[in-house]
mmCIF file of C-alpha atoms in Angstrom:
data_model
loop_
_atom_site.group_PDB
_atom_site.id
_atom_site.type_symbol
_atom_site.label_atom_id
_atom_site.label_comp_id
_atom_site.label_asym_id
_atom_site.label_seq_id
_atom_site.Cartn_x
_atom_site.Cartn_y
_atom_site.Cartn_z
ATOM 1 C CA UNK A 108 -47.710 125.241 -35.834
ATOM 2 C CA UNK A 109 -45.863 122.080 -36.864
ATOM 3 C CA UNK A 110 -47.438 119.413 -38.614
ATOM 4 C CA UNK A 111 -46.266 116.390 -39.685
ATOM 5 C CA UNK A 112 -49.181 114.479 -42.058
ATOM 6 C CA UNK A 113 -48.851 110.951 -42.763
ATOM 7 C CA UNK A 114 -50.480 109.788 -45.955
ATOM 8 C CA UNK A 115 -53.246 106.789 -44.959
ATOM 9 C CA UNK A 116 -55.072 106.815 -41.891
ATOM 10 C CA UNK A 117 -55.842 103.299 -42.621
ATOM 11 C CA UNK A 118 -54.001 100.571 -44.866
ATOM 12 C CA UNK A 119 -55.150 97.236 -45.550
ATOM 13 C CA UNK A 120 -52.953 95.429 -47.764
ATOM 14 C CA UNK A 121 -51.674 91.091 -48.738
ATOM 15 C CA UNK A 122 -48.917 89.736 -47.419
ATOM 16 C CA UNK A 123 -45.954 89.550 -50.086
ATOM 17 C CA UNK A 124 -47.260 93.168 -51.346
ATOM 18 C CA UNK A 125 -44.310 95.895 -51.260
ATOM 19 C CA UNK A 126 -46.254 98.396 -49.083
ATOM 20 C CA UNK A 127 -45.147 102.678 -49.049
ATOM 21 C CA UNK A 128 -46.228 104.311 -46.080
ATOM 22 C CA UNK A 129 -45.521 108.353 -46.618
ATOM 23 C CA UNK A 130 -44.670 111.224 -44.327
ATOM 24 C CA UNK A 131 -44.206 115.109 -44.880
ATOM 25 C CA UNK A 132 -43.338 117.251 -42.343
ATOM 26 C CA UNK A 133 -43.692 121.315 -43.017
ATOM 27 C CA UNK A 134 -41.232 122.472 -39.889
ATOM 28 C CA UNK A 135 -38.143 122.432 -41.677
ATOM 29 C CA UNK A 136 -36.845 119.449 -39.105
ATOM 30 C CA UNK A 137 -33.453 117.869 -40.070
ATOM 31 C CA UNK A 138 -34.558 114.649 -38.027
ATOM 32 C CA UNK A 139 -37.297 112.477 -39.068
ATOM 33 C CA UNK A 140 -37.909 109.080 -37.430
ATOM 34 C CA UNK A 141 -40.644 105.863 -38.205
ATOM 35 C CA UNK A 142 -41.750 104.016 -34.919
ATOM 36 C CA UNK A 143 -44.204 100.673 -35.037
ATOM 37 C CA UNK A 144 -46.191 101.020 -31.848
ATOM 38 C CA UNK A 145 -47.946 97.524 -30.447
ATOM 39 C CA UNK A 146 -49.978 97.249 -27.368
ATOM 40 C CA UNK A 147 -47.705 96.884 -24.701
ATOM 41 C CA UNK A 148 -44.300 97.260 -26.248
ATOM 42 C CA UNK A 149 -44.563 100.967 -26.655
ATOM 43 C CA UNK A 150 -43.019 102.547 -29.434
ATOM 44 C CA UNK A 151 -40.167 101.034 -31.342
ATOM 45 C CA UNK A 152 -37.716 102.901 -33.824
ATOM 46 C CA UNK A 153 -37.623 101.259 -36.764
ATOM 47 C CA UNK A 154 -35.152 103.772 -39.015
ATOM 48 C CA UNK A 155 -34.472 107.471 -38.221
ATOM 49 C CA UNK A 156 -32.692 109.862 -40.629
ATOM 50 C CA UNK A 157 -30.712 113.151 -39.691
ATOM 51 C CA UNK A 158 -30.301 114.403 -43.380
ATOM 52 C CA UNK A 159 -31.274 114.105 -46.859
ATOM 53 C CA UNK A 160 -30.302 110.984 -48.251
ATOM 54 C CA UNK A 161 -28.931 109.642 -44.848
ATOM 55 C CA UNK A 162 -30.311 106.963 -42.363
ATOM 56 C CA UNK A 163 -29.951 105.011 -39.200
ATOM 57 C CA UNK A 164 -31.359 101.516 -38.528
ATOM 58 C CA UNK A 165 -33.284 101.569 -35.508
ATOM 59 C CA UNK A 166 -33.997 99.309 -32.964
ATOM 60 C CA UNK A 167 -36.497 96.568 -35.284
ATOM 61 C CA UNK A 168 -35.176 97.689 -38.966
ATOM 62 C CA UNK A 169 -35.665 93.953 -40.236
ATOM 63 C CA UNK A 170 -38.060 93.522 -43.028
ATOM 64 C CA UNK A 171 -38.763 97.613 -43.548
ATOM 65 C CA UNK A 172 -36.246 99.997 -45.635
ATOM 66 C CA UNK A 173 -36.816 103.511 -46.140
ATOM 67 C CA UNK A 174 -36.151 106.821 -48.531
ATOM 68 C CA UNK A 175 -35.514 110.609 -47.255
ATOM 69 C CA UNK A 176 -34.844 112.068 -51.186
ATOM 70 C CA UNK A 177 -36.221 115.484 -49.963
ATOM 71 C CA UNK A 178 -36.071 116.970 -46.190
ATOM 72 C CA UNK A 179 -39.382 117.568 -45.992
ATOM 73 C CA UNK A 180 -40.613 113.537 -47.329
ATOM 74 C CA UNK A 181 -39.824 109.928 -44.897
ATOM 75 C CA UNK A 182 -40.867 107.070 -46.825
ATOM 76 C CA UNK A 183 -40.749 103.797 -45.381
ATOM 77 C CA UNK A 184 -41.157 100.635 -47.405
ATOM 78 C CA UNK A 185 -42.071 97.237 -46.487
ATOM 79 C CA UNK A 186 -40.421 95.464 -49.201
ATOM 80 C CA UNK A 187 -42.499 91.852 -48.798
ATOM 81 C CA UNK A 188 -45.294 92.579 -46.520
ATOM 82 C CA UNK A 189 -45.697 89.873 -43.549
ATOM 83 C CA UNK A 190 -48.763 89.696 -41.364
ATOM 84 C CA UNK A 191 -46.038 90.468 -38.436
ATOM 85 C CA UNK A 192 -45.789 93.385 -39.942
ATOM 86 C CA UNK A 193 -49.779 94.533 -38.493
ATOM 87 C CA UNK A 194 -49.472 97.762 -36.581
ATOM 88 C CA UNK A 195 -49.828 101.059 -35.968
ATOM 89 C CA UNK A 196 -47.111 103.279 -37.747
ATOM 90 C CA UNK A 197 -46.230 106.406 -36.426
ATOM 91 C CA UNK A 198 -44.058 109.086 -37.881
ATOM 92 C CA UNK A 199 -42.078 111.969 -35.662
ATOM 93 C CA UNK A 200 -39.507 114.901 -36.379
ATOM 94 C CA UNK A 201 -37.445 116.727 -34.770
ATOM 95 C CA UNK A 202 -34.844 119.770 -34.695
ATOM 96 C CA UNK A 203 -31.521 119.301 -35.192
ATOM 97 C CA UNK A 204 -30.589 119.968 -31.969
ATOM 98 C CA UNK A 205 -30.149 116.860 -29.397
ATOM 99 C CA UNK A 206 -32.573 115.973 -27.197
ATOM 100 C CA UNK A 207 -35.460 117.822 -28.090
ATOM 101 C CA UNK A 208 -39.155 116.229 -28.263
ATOM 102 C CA UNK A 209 -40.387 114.600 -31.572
ATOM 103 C CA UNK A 210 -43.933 115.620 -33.237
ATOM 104 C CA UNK A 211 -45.932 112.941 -34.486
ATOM 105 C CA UNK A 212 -47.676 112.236 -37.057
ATOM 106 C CA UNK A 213 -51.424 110.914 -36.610
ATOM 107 C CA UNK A 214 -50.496 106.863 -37.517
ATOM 108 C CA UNK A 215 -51.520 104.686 -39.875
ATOM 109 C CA UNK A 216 -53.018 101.636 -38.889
ATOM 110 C CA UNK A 217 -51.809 98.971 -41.117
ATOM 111 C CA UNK A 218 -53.146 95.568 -41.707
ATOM 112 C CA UNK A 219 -51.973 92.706 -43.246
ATOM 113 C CA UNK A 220 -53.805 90.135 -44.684
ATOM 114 C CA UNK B 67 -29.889 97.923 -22.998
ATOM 115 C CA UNK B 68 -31.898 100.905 -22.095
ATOM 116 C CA UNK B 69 -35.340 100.564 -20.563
ATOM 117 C CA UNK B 70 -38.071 102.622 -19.289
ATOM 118 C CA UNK B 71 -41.085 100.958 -17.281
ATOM 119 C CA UNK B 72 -43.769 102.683 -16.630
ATOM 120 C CA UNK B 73 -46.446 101.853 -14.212
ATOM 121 C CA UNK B 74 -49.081 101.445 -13.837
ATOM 122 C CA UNK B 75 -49.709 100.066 -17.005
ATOM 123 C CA UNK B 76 -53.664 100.462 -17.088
ATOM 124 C CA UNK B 77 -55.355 102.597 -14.793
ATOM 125 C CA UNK B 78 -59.458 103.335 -14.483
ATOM 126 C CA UNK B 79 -60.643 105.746 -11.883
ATOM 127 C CA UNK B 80 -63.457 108.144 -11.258
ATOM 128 C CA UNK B 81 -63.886 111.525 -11.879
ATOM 129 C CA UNK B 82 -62.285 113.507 -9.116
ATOM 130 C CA UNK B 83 -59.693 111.441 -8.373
ATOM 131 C CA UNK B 84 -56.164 112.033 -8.038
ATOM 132 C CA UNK B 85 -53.944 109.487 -9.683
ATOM 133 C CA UNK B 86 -49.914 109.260 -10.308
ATOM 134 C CA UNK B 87 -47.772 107.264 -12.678
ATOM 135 C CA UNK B 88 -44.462 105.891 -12.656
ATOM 136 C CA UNK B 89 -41.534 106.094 -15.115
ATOM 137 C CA UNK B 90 -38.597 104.260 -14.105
ATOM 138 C CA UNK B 91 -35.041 103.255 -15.563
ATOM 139 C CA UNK B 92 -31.735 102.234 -14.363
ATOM 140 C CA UNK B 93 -30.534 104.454 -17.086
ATOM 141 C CA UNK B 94 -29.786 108.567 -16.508
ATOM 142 C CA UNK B 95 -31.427 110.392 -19.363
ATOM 143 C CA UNK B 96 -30.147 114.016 -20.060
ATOM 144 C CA UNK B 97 -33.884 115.078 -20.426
ATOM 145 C CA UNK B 98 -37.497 113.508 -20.503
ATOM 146 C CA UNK B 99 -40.833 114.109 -21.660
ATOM 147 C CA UNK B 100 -44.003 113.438 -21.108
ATOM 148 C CA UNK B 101 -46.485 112.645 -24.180
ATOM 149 C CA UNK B 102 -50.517 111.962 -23.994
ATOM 150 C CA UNK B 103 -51.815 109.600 -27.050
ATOM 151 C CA UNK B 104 -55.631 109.946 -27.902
ATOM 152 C CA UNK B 105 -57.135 106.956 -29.656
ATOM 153 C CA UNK B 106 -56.284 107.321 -33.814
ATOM 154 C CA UNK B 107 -54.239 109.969 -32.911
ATOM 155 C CA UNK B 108 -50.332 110.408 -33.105
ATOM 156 C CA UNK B 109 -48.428 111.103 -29.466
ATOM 157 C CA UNK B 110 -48.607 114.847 -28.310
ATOM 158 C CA UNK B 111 -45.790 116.768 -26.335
ATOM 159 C CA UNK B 112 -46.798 117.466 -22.737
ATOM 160 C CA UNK B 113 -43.828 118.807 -21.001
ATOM 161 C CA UNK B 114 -40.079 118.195 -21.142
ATOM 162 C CA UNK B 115 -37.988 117.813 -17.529
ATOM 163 C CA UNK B 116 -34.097 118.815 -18.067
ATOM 164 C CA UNK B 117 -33.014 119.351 -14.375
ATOM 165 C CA UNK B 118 -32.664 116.619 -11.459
ATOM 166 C CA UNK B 119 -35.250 117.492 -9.038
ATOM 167 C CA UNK B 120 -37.039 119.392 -11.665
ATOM 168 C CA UNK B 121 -40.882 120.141 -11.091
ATOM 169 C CA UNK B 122 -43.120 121.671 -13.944
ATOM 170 C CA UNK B 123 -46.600 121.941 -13.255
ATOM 171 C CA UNK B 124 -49.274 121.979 -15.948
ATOM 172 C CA UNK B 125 -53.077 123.263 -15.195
ATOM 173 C CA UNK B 126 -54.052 119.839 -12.696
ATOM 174 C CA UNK B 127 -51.056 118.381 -13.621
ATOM 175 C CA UNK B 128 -47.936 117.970 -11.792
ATOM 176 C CA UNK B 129 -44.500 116.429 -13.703
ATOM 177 C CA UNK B 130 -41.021 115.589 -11.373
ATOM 178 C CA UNK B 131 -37.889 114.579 -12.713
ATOM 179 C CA UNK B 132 -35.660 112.542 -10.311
ATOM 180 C CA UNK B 133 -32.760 113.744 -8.718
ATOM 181 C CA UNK B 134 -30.436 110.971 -10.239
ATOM 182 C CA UNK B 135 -32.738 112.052 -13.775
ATOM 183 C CA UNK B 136 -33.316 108.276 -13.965
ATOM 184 C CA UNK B 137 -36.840 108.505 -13.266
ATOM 185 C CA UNK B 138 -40.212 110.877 -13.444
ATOM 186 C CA UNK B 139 -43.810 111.006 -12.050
ATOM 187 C CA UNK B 140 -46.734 112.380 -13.533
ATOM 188 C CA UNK B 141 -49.214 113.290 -11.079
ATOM 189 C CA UNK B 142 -53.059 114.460 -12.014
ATOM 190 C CA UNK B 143 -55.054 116.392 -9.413
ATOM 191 C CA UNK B 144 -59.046 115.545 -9.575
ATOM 192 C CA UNK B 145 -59.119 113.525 -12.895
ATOM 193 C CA UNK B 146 -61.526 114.437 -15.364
ATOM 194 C CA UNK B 147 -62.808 112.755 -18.464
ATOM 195 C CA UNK B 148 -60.820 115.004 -20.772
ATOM 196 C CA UNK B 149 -57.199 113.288 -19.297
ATOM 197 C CA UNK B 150 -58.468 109.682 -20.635
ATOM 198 C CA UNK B 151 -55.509 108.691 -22.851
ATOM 199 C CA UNK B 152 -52.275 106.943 -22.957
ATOM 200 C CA UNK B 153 -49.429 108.447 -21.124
ATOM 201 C CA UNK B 154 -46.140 108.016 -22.512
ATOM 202 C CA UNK B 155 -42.816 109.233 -20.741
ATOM 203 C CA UNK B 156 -39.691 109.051 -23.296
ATOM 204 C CA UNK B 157 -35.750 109.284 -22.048
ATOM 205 C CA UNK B 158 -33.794 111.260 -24.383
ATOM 206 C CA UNK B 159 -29.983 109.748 -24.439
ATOM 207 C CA UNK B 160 -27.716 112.930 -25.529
ATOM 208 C CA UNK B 161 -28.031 111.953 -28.940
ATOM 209 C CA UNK B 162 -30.783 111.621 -31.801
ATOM 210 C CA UNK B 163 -32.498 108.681 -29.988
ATOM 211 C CA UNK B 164 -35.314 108.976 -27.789
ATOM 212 C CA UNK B 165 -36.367 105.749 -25.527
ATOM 213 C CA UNK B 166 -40.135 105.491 -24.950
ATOM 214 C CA UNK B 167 -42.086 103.790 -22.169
ATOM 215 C CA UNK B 168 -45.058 101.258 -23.091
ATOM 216 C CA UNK B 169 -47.410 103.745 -22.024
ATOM 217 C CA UNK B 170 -49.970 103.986 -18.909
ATOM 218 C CA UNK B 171 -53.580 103.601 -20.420
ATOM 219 C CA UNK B 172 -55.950 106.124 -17.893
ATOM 220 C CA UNK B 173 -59.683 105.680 -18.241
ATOM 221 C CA UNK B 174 -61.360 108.623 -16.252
ATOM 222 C CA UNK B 175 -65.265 107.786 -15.212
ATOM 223 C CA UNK B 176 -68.111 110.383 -15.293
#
C-alpha cells in the first residue's frame, strides 16, 4: 500500500525562523510535489520534482525552496518564515507516468507566529 | 490560466438524501479525478475519469466525465454520515501538473 508520511502533524514556529517541513514516500514514485491548501483556494503547487536533484517552481514558489537529495525524501524549506506563510501543507507523489493521481501525505498544519 | 470551479462550495443535508456536485472548466483535461479530504487528513483517490462521456460508479456513488472532458459530476445516492468530507475534483493537463478545485465541503445529518 503506498504511503507517503510527512514528518509533523503540527508545527508552530516565529516568523523570521528558517522552517523544514519533511516528506518520505516508500512507493518508489519518480514525482513528488508540495501543495499549501487554504480554505477556499484549494490546493496550490508550490514546487514539484520529477527526479533526484531536479525541480519545478509551481504555481506560489515565492518565499519556499526545496531539496529532493534522495528519491524517496521532499524537503521543503521556508527560508524566513512569514505569518502568510500559515497553512496546511500537504505532500503528494506520483508515478512517472503522466496523468496519473497523486497520494498524499496526511498535512502539516503550520503556524506562524 | 487554467481553472476548475466546483460547486457547490458548502453543502449540509440530511441523511438519506441524494446530493450532486459540480466541477467545471473551460479547459479540456486528458483525465480527472475525484479525491475525498477528511478533517487532519491528507486528500484520498476516489476514482479517475479518462473517457468523454465516461461513467464509473462507486458503491452509492455515481462519477461522469463530460463529453467535451471539460467538466465532471459527482453524484451520491442516500447520503450517509460516513460521506461528510471535502470533495475535491483535480484536471490532469497531459503533463506532470494536476489542477485542483477548491473543494465542495458536504456535512451529512443523522
Amino acid at each position: 500500500d503506498v504511503k507517503v508520511t510527512q514528518s509533523s502533524r503540527y508545527l508552530v514556529k516565529r516568523t523570521g525562523e528558517k522552517v523544514f517541513l519533511e516528506c518520505v514516500q516508500d512507493m518508489d514514485h519518480e514525482n513528488m510535489f508540495w501543495y499549501r491548501q487554504d480554505p477556499g483556494l484549494g490546493l496550490r503547487l508550490i514546487y514539484f520534482s520529477y527526479d533526484v536533484k531536479m525541480k519545478e517552481k509551481g504555481d506560489i514558489p515565492e518565499g519556499y525552496s526545496v531539496s529532493r537529495e534522495k528519491k524517496e525524501r521532499f524537503s521543503l524549506i521556508l527560508e524566513s518564515a512569514s505569518t502568510n506563510q500559515t497553512s496546511m501543507y500537504l505532500c503528494a507523489t506520483s508515478d512517472i507516468r503522466v496523468d496519473q493521481p497523486q497520494h498524499f501525505g496526511d498535512g502539516t498544519r503550520l503556524s506562524i507566529l | 490560466t487554467q481553472l476548475l470551479e466546483q460547486s457547490p462550495q458548502f453543502l449540509s443535508i440530511q441523511e438519506g438524501e441524494n446530493l450532486t456536485v459540480y466541477c467545471n472548466s473551460s479547459s479540456v483535461f486528458s483525465s480527472l479525478q475525484w479525491y475525498r479530504q477528511e478533517p487532519g487528513e491528507g486528500p484520498v483517490l476516489l476514482v479517475t475519469v479518462v473517457t468523454g462521456g465516461e461513467v464509473k460508479k462507486l458503491k452509492r456513488l455515481t462519477f461522469q466525465f463530460g463529453d467535451a472532458r471539460k467538466d465532471s459530476s459527482l453524484h451520491i445516492t442516500a447520503a450517509q454520515p460516513g460521506d461528510t468530507g471535502l470533495y475535491l475534483c483535480a484536471g490532469a493537463t497531459g503533463g506532470f501538473k494536476t489542477i485542483f478545485g477548491a473543494g465542495t465541503r458536504l456535512f451529512v445529518k443523522a
